[in-house]
């Protein structure tokens, strides 16, 4: 289709974000994705759909065609098209365009085309865009580091919620429709302990209200735990990132210099310049 | 019933989690427990019970028989069966099977069998499973360390909530059914201050709404306190875990030495240098 | 009334908590106070009042008489009775008993006697009880240290809430009774931003719901601020408390020893014993 | 209008807060602004407006006249009136008075005059008032430093909320009016994940309630993230403020030296020893 040089150039534009053109391509693509997702969302609303169904139809096909061209380009410029096609992003890219074509053959219910909303996942590519990489990375590492603690915590919360739900079922079960079964009572316990508090199910007996109050005060103390876990982990990550300046003074061999230091703060000697 | 060797082997499988078989047994048991608890929960729902009452009946007896066999095995392989039977887990294990048998003799109301939900507590045994031990331990220690502060905090919140509730009772009491007594008004204050906000009781007068707004803004600042307590404690625990190495003193066999320690802080003996 | 020695002894019992008798007195008093407050709370409930009005009447007079005796004792054993009578606790102690006596002369409405709930403030005396003193103190110091930051924060939140409320009044005002005036819209903004979310006032237009969603996401990020302030301050306090071991080794003059250290971890020398 | 000296004196009073008179002027102005905003808010309430419309009218003109005099003074005493007039505060100061005058010519609807509520922004000037400057500054710097992490986080939350909303639309869409379109379902997801929990839209199917419970537990863990970010950043700021002393290098006049620094890290010059 194209000679090697053109192919390399296109590859650089659509797969990388180092060049200005590549960056502009990524940002343009992101805007297009966000727009197409907003259209899918509005299409699901009867009010909007009845008013603008023609416009939505046209827009949807424009998005599909652009994404299709992009998909074909991606397939042709990669050296291993199959590997790309079977990768996470390759599949997402295909899901982004397939439903529109399939809606010709299938009598597509409105529910089927919603799969197009997964286009949104393509936006994650934007994280290639420089400055967010480190941040996202630090967040992810803090999450991973606190994963085990969070698991233990969620496990304990689940136990607690089942026990609280069962007790409330025993107390309110007879008089209150909201607590008609243990699963519903557990649902109430989760709504309460997480401080969401819809109010669709609320205790009505005195004992039930008293117990709820205890659960809420408890939840107050419990909500502090995951925050404590993540805060502490986050701080560790930040401390680690800070310590990465491993510069050692040539004259006095001391460490711990700030990133913006030119001279050793202990002996006044000039710090290594190739740092 | 069984010779010593078989008994030891069974003991290893059902009481410990060090061997692969022991681990598999624990995981299998846990899955069974979770399933049996889900069945108990669904049984409480009229809709599910009316549809699948036969299936639930059969499943319940399968769980009961398996747990009974396990209980008998535990009793026979331990050297002191009575000590096990009266231990926390021994009692929980008995509670897990007893209600099903008793339902023969008693005209068991649906409320009675709910005690079987306590089976869930058996899952705590899973914490034997390696990797979660340290995490759970660190969490528990952070909780214990912040216990006193949390107590003082909850005490202050209780005082605050009673005072706020009383004032709101004075303001809204006459016009608003939700504030018909001080206990209800205190219940409202707890629902509000913890940011649960059911909305089953809401202020209706202008003054009441203004005071509520102040309470919420206050709650905003107050919710920060337990989080601060636990975060700071959590960080301490992490810092301590990081700072302390696993070196053991050759002279007094004590652990917990700092990384920069050359001498044992308990007996003054020189620490191993090859560390 | 009593000779000096008896007076000193009574003073020790009711004003201090150092002796076992003084401690027992304080705990007994606290239990009495909590009970009397519970009675005041239940009296406000029509249901309880109609059923147990006789019992409540008797109990109330028992509490009043005991508190009166205690008040007179406090007055007689202090060297400066007037100073005590005009102190914070002196006034609270008087308020605890006065309403019951006044209810003879005044045709006491139910609202008047509620002032007795202020008895609860007397419980703060319990903080004399040893172990909570340091904890409460550390909490209080963290609060005081972060007071200025919290003020700036609450000020910014107030500004934000007034602006959001005004915009929502413009958007929803015409169609939605909940947003019929700016003060009500501001009340809604506070309910939303603090994540209380009663649901008594909710946006109904598309634009209103969209703006609400933005406000909530914003609130999500904002709620992190006071927590951050208090956490950081709390950690400072803890770090400061930890550093208070100011022991210096006599042999190598180094600091930073743990509280449980007997020997210097740097040189192995014995640490000062009189510490 | 006035000779130079008077002008300088007025400038000092209304633009600065260093002198006692300047401070008193600022505080007086702030009180006036807050009062005028309260009047604008109450005017929007039909109940208050119908009762006190005359009083509000008079008050509004008093505020307008005072603010107008102040505006003219500010214009006359600054050396570059145009620069002030086009600055942020210059425009806010104009907006504070313009609507009242325009309401003569325009048939001012109630909605138009609400713009006067922007007067509130003038209060930000109060931050000149000494003690809050540093605090506000530290908060602002912590916010700026965590901006990127918060962006990544909010981006991830947005993705999550759209996906959760779409799934809930598929599950509840048919039976439940609250989930009649994806945008509404996303609105519900935001209300739930942020733990606001109005309860205006709640899941009604078993599957929907189960998924909601999972979302809430998830939200429980997620809410910890921004708090962790800000806490950790706040702590950094505090640590930095503590670590850095106010020493200024004699050679290069730069600040920001660590407490243990002997030499300037920027130019290598020896720092003042008598520090």
Short mmCIF file of C-alpha atoms in Angstrom, two decimals, chain B residues 38-275:
data_model
loop_
_atom_site.label_atom_id
_atom_site.label_comp_id
_atom_site.label_asym_id
_atom_site.label_seq_id
_atom_site.Cartn_x
_atom_site.Cartn_y
_atom_site.Cartn_z
CA UNK B 38 -25.43 -17.38 50.47
CA UNK B 39 -28.07 -20.15 50.67
CA UNK B 40 -29.08 -19.03 54.19
CA UNK B 41 -29.37 -15.45 52.90
CA UNK B 42 -31.47 -16.39 49.86
CA UNK B 43 -33.73 -18.62 51.99
CA UNK B 44 -34.78 -15.53 53.91
CA UNK B 45 -36.15 -14.00 50.70
CA UNK B 46 -39.75 -15.07 50.14
CA UNK B 47 -39.38 -14.89 46.39
CA UNK B 48 -36.36 -17.22 46.22
CA UNK B 49 -37.66 -19.48 48.97
CA UNK B 50 -40.97 -20.11 47.23
CA UNK B 51 -39.22 -20.92 43.96
CA UNK B 52 -36.27 -23.04 45.11
CA UNK B 53 -37.33 -24.30 48.56
CA UNK B 54 -36.61 -27.92 47.57
CA UNK B 55 -33.12 -27.17 46.27
CA UNK B 56 -32.32 -25.07 49.35
CA UNK B 57 -33.49 -27.93 51.61
CA UNK B 58 -31.20 -30.45 49.90
CA UNK B 59 -28.21 -28.05 49.81
CA UNK B 60 -28.67 -27.17 53.46
CA UNK B 61 -28.47 -30.83 54.45
CA UNK B 62 -25.39 -31.40 52.27
CA UNK B 63 -23.65 -28.46 53.97
CA UNK B 64 -24.75 -29.66 57.40
CA UNK B 65 -23.49 -33.21 56.81
CA UNK B 66 -20.13 -32.05 55.45
CA UNK B 67 -19.66 -29.60 58.34
CA UNK B 68 -20.68 -32.34 60.80
CA UNK B 69 -18.09 -34.75 59.43
CA UNK B 70 -15.50 -31.97 59.62
CA UNK B 71 -16.54 -31.17 63.20
CA UNK B 72 -16.24 -34.82 64.28
CA UNK B 73 -12.85 -35.10 62.57
CA UNK B 74 -11.62 -32.00 64.36
CA UNK B 75 -12.81 -33.44 67.66
CA UNK B 76 -11.16 -36.83 67.12
CA UNK B 77 -7.77 -35.67 65.86
CA UNK B 78 -7.08 -33.02 68.49
CA UNK B 79 -5.35 -34.28 71.60
CA UNK B 80 -7.67 -32.25 73.84
CA UNK B 81 -11.12 -32.41 72.26
CA UNK B 82 -12.79 -30.55 75.13
CA UNK B 83 -10.43 -27.60 74.84
CA UNK B 84 -11.23 -27.35 71.13
CA UNK B 85 -14.96 -27.75 71.71
CA UNK B 86 -14.97 -24.84 74.16
CA UNK B 87 -12.68 -22.60 72.12
CA UNK B 88 -14.09 -19.71 70.04
CA UNK B 89 -13.84 -21.64 66.77
CA UNK B 90 -15.12 -24.85 68.41
CA UNK B 91 -18.32 -23.08 69.43
CA UNK B 92 -18.70 -21.40 66.03
CA UNK B 93 -18.21 -24.81 64.36
CA UNK B 94 -20.96 -26.27 66.53
CA UNK B 95 -23.33 -23.36 65.88
CA UNK B 96 -22.77 -23.95 62.17
CA UNK B 97 -24.42 -27.39 62.33
CA UNK B 98 -26.68 -27.42 65.38
CA UNK B 99 -29.63 -25.34 64.06
CA UNK B 100 -30.30 -27.80 61.21
CA UNK B 101 -30.58 -30.74 63.62
CA UNK B 102 -32.63 -28.78 66.13
CA UNK B 103 -35.12 -27.80 63.42
CA UNK B 104 -36.34 -31.43 63.59
CA UNK B 105 -37.48 -31.17 67.18
CA UNK B 106 -38.41 -27.52 67.37
CA UNK B 107 -41.01 -26.01 65.10
CA UNK B 108 -38.21 -23.82 63.80
CA UNK B 109 -39.37 -20.40 62.83
CA UNK B 110 -37.47 -18.83 59.98
CA UNK B 111 -35.79 -16.52 62.49
CA UNK B 112 -34.20 -19.35 64.43
CA UNK B 113 -32.16 -20.81 61.58
CA UNK B 114 -30.59 -17.47 60.82
CA UNK B 115 -28.08 -18.23 63.53
CA UNK B 116 -26.44 -20.38 60.84
CA UNK B 117 -25.21 -17.16 59.27
CA UNK B 118 -22.59 -17.12 62.01
CA UNK B 119 -20.88 -19.78 59.91
CA UNK B 120 -19.38 -16.79 58.17
CA UNK B 121 -17.13 -16.25 61.17
CA UNK B 122 -15.43 -19.52 60.29
CA UNK B 123 -13.99 -17.79 57.26
CA UNK B 124 -11.67 -15.87 59.54
CA UNK B 125 -9.64 -19.06 59.62
CA UNK B 126 -8.53 -18.18 56.12
CA UNK B 127 -6.24 -15.57 57.63
CA UNK B 128 -3.92 -18.43 58.37
CA UNK B 129 -3.30 -18.31 54.63
CA UNK B 130 0.10 -16.68 54.55
CA UNK B 131 0.26 -13.39 52.74
CA UNK B 132 -2.66 -11.74 54.52
CA UNK B 133 -1.28 -12.42 57.98
CA UNK B 134 1.18 -9.52 58.05
CA UNK B 135 -1.26 -7.12 56.43
CA UNK B 136 -4.08 -7.97 58.80
CA UNK B 137 -1.64 -7.73 61.64
CA UNK B 138 -0.40 -4.28 60.65
CA UNK B 139 -3.98 -3.07 60.28
CA UNK B 140 -4.90 -4.50 63.68
CA UNK B 141 -1.92 -2.93 65.35
CA UNK B 142 -2.73 0.48 63.82
CA UNK B 143 -6.30 0.10 65.10
CA UNK B 144 -5.15 -0.83 68.59
CA UNK B 145 -2.64 2.01 68.71
CA UNK B 146 -5.31 4.56 67.75
CA UNK B 147 -7.99 3.02 70.01
CA UNK B 148 -7.70 5.61 72.79
CA UNK B 149 -7.78 8.56 70.41
CA UNK B 150 -10.78 7.09 68.59
CA UNK B 151 -12.55 6.59 71.95
CA UNK B 152 -12.02 10.22 72.93
CA UNK B 153 -13.20 11.27 69.49
CA UNK B 154 -16.35 9.12 69.53
CA UNK B 155 -17.10 10.36 73.03
CA UNK B 156 -16.89 13.99 71.88
CA UNK B 157 -19.06 13.19 68.84
CA UNK B 158 -21.69 11.58 71.10
CA UNK B 159 -21.85 14.69 73.27
CA UNK B 160 -22.10 16.92 70.20
CA UNK B 161 -24.83 14.81 68.65
CA UNK B 162 -27.00 14.87 71.79
CA UNK B 163 -26.67 18.65 72.07
CA UNK B 164 -27.39 19.26 68.37
CA UNK B 165 -30.35 16.86 68.52
CA UNK B 166 -31.83 18.66 71.54
CA UNK B 167 -31.53 22.07 69.90
CA UNK B 168 -33.12 20.78 66.69
CA UNK B 169 -35.94 19.23 68.75
CA UNK B 170 -36.62 22.65 70.24
CA UNK B 171 -36.59 24.31 66.80
CA UNK B 172 -38.44 21.76 64.64
CA UNK B 173 -40.25 19.73 67.32
CA UNK B 174 -43.64 21.37 67.01
CA UNK B 175 -44.01 21.52 63.21
CA UNK B 176 -42.09 18.48 62.00
CA UNK B 177 -43.05 14.88 62.73
CA UNK B 178 -39.48 13.73 62.19
CA UNK B 179 -38.31 15.63 65.26
CA UNK B 180 -41.10 14.46 67.58
CA UNK B 181 -38.71 13.41 70.37
CA UNK B 182 -35.11 14.00 71.38
CA UNK B 183 -33.97 10.42 70.59
CA UNK B 184 -35.30 10.83 67.03
CA UNK B 185 -33.64 14.23 66.74
CA UNK B 186 -30.37 12.68 67.91
CA UNK B 187 -30.83 9.92 65.32
CA UNK B 188 -31.21 12.68 62.72
CA UNK B 189 -28.08 14.42 64.02
CA UNK B 190 -26.08 11.19 63.66
CA UNK B 191 -27.47 10.55 60.17
CA UNK B 192 -26.42 14.09 59.21
CA UNK B 193 -23.06 14.41 60.92
CA UNK B 194 -21.82 11.10 59.50
CA UNK B 195 -22.91 12.35 56.03
CA UNK B 196 -25.16 9.30 55.59
CA UNK B 197 -28.14 11.58 54.96
CA UNK B 198 -31.08 9.20 54.45
CA UNK B 199 -33.52 12.03 54.05
CA UNK B 200 -36.23 10.24 56.07
CA UNK B 201 -36.06 13.14 58.54
CA UNK B 202 -35.17 16.58 57.16
CA UNK B 203 -35.45 20.08 58.64
CA UNK B 204 -38.34 22.12 57.27
CA UNK B 205 -38.13 25.49 58.99
CA UNK B 206 -35.70 28.16 57.79
CA UNK B 207 -33.88 28.21 61.12
CA UNK B 208 -33.68 24.40 61.12
CA UNK B 209 -32.21 24.33 57.62
CA UNK B 210 -29.68 26.98 58.55
CA UNK B 211 -28.59 25.05 61.64
CA UNK B 212 -28.41 21.83 59.59
CA UNK B 213 -26.13 23.55 57.11
CA UNK B 214 -23.84 24.58 59.97
CA UNK B 215 -23.89 21.01 61.32
CA UNK B 216 -22.94 19.64 57.89
CA UNK B 217 -20.06 22.06 57.42
CA UNK B 218 -18.97 21.10 60.92
CA UNK B 219 -19.27 17.39 60.06
CA UNK B 220 -17.08 18.10 57.06
CA UNK B 221 -14.27 19.22 59.33
CA UNK B 222 -14.98 16.56 61.96
CA UNK B 223 -14.85 13.60 59.57
CA UNK B 224 -11.23 14.54 58.99
CA UNK B 225 -10.31 13.68 62.56
CA UNK B 226 -10.61 9.86 62.65
CA UNK B 227 -9.01 9.71 59.22
CA UNK B 228 -6.15 11.82 60.49
CA UNK B 229 -5.76 9.58 63.52
CA UNK B 230 -5.67 6.34 61.54
CA UNK B 231 -3.53 7.77 58.70
CA UNK B 232 -0.91 9.00 61.11
CA UNK B 233 -0.94 5.71 63.04
CA UNK B 234 -0.77 3.71 59.81
CA UNK B 235 2.19 5.69 58.67
CA UNK B 236 3.93 5.09 62.01
CA UNK B 237 3.38 1.34 61.63
CA UNK B 238 4.75 1.37 58.09
CA UNK B 239 7.72 3.49 59.14
CA UNK B 240 8.42 1.15 62.04
CA UNK B 241 8.17 -1.94 59.81
CA UNK B 242 10.55 -0.31 57.36
CA UNK B 243 13.04 0.94 59.92
CA UNK B 244 13.30 -2.27 61.87
CA UNK B 245 15.33 -5.03 60.31
CA UNK B 246 15.19 -8.71 61.08
CA UNK B 247 18.56 -8.87 62.80
CA UNK B 248 18.64 -10.91 65.99
CA UNK B 249 21.17 -10.13 68.74
CA UNK B 250 23.62 -13.00 69.33
CA UNK B 251 23.77 -12.30 73.06
CA UNK B 252 20.20 -11.66 74.17
CA UNK B 253 18.32 -13.01 71.11
CA UNK B 254 16.12 -9.92 70.90
CA UNK B 255 14.82 -8.49 67.61
CA UNK B 256 13.67 -5.06 66.48
CA UNK B 257 16.98 -3.30 65.87
CA UNK B 258 17.18 -0.15 63.76
CA UNK B 259 19.01 -0.27 60.46
CA UNK B 260 21.77 2.02 61.68
CA UNK B 261 22.36 0.14 64.93
CA UNK B 262 25.80 -1.33 65.56
CA UNK B 263 25.13 -2.47 69.12
CA UNK B 264 22.10 -4.22 70.63
CA UNK B 265 19.99 -1.61 72.40
CA UNK B 266 18.86 -4.14 75.00
CA UNK B 267 22.14 -5.72 76.15
CA UNK B 268 24.86 -3.61 74.50
CA UNK B 269 26.30 -6.60 72.61
CA UNK B 270 27.80 -6.07 69.14
CA UNK B 271 25.38 -7.00 66.36
CA UNK B 272 26.40 -9.38 63.56
CA UNK B 273 28.60 -7.54 61.13
CA UNK B 274 27.95 -9.67 58.08
CA UNK B 275 24.42 -8.32 58.01
#
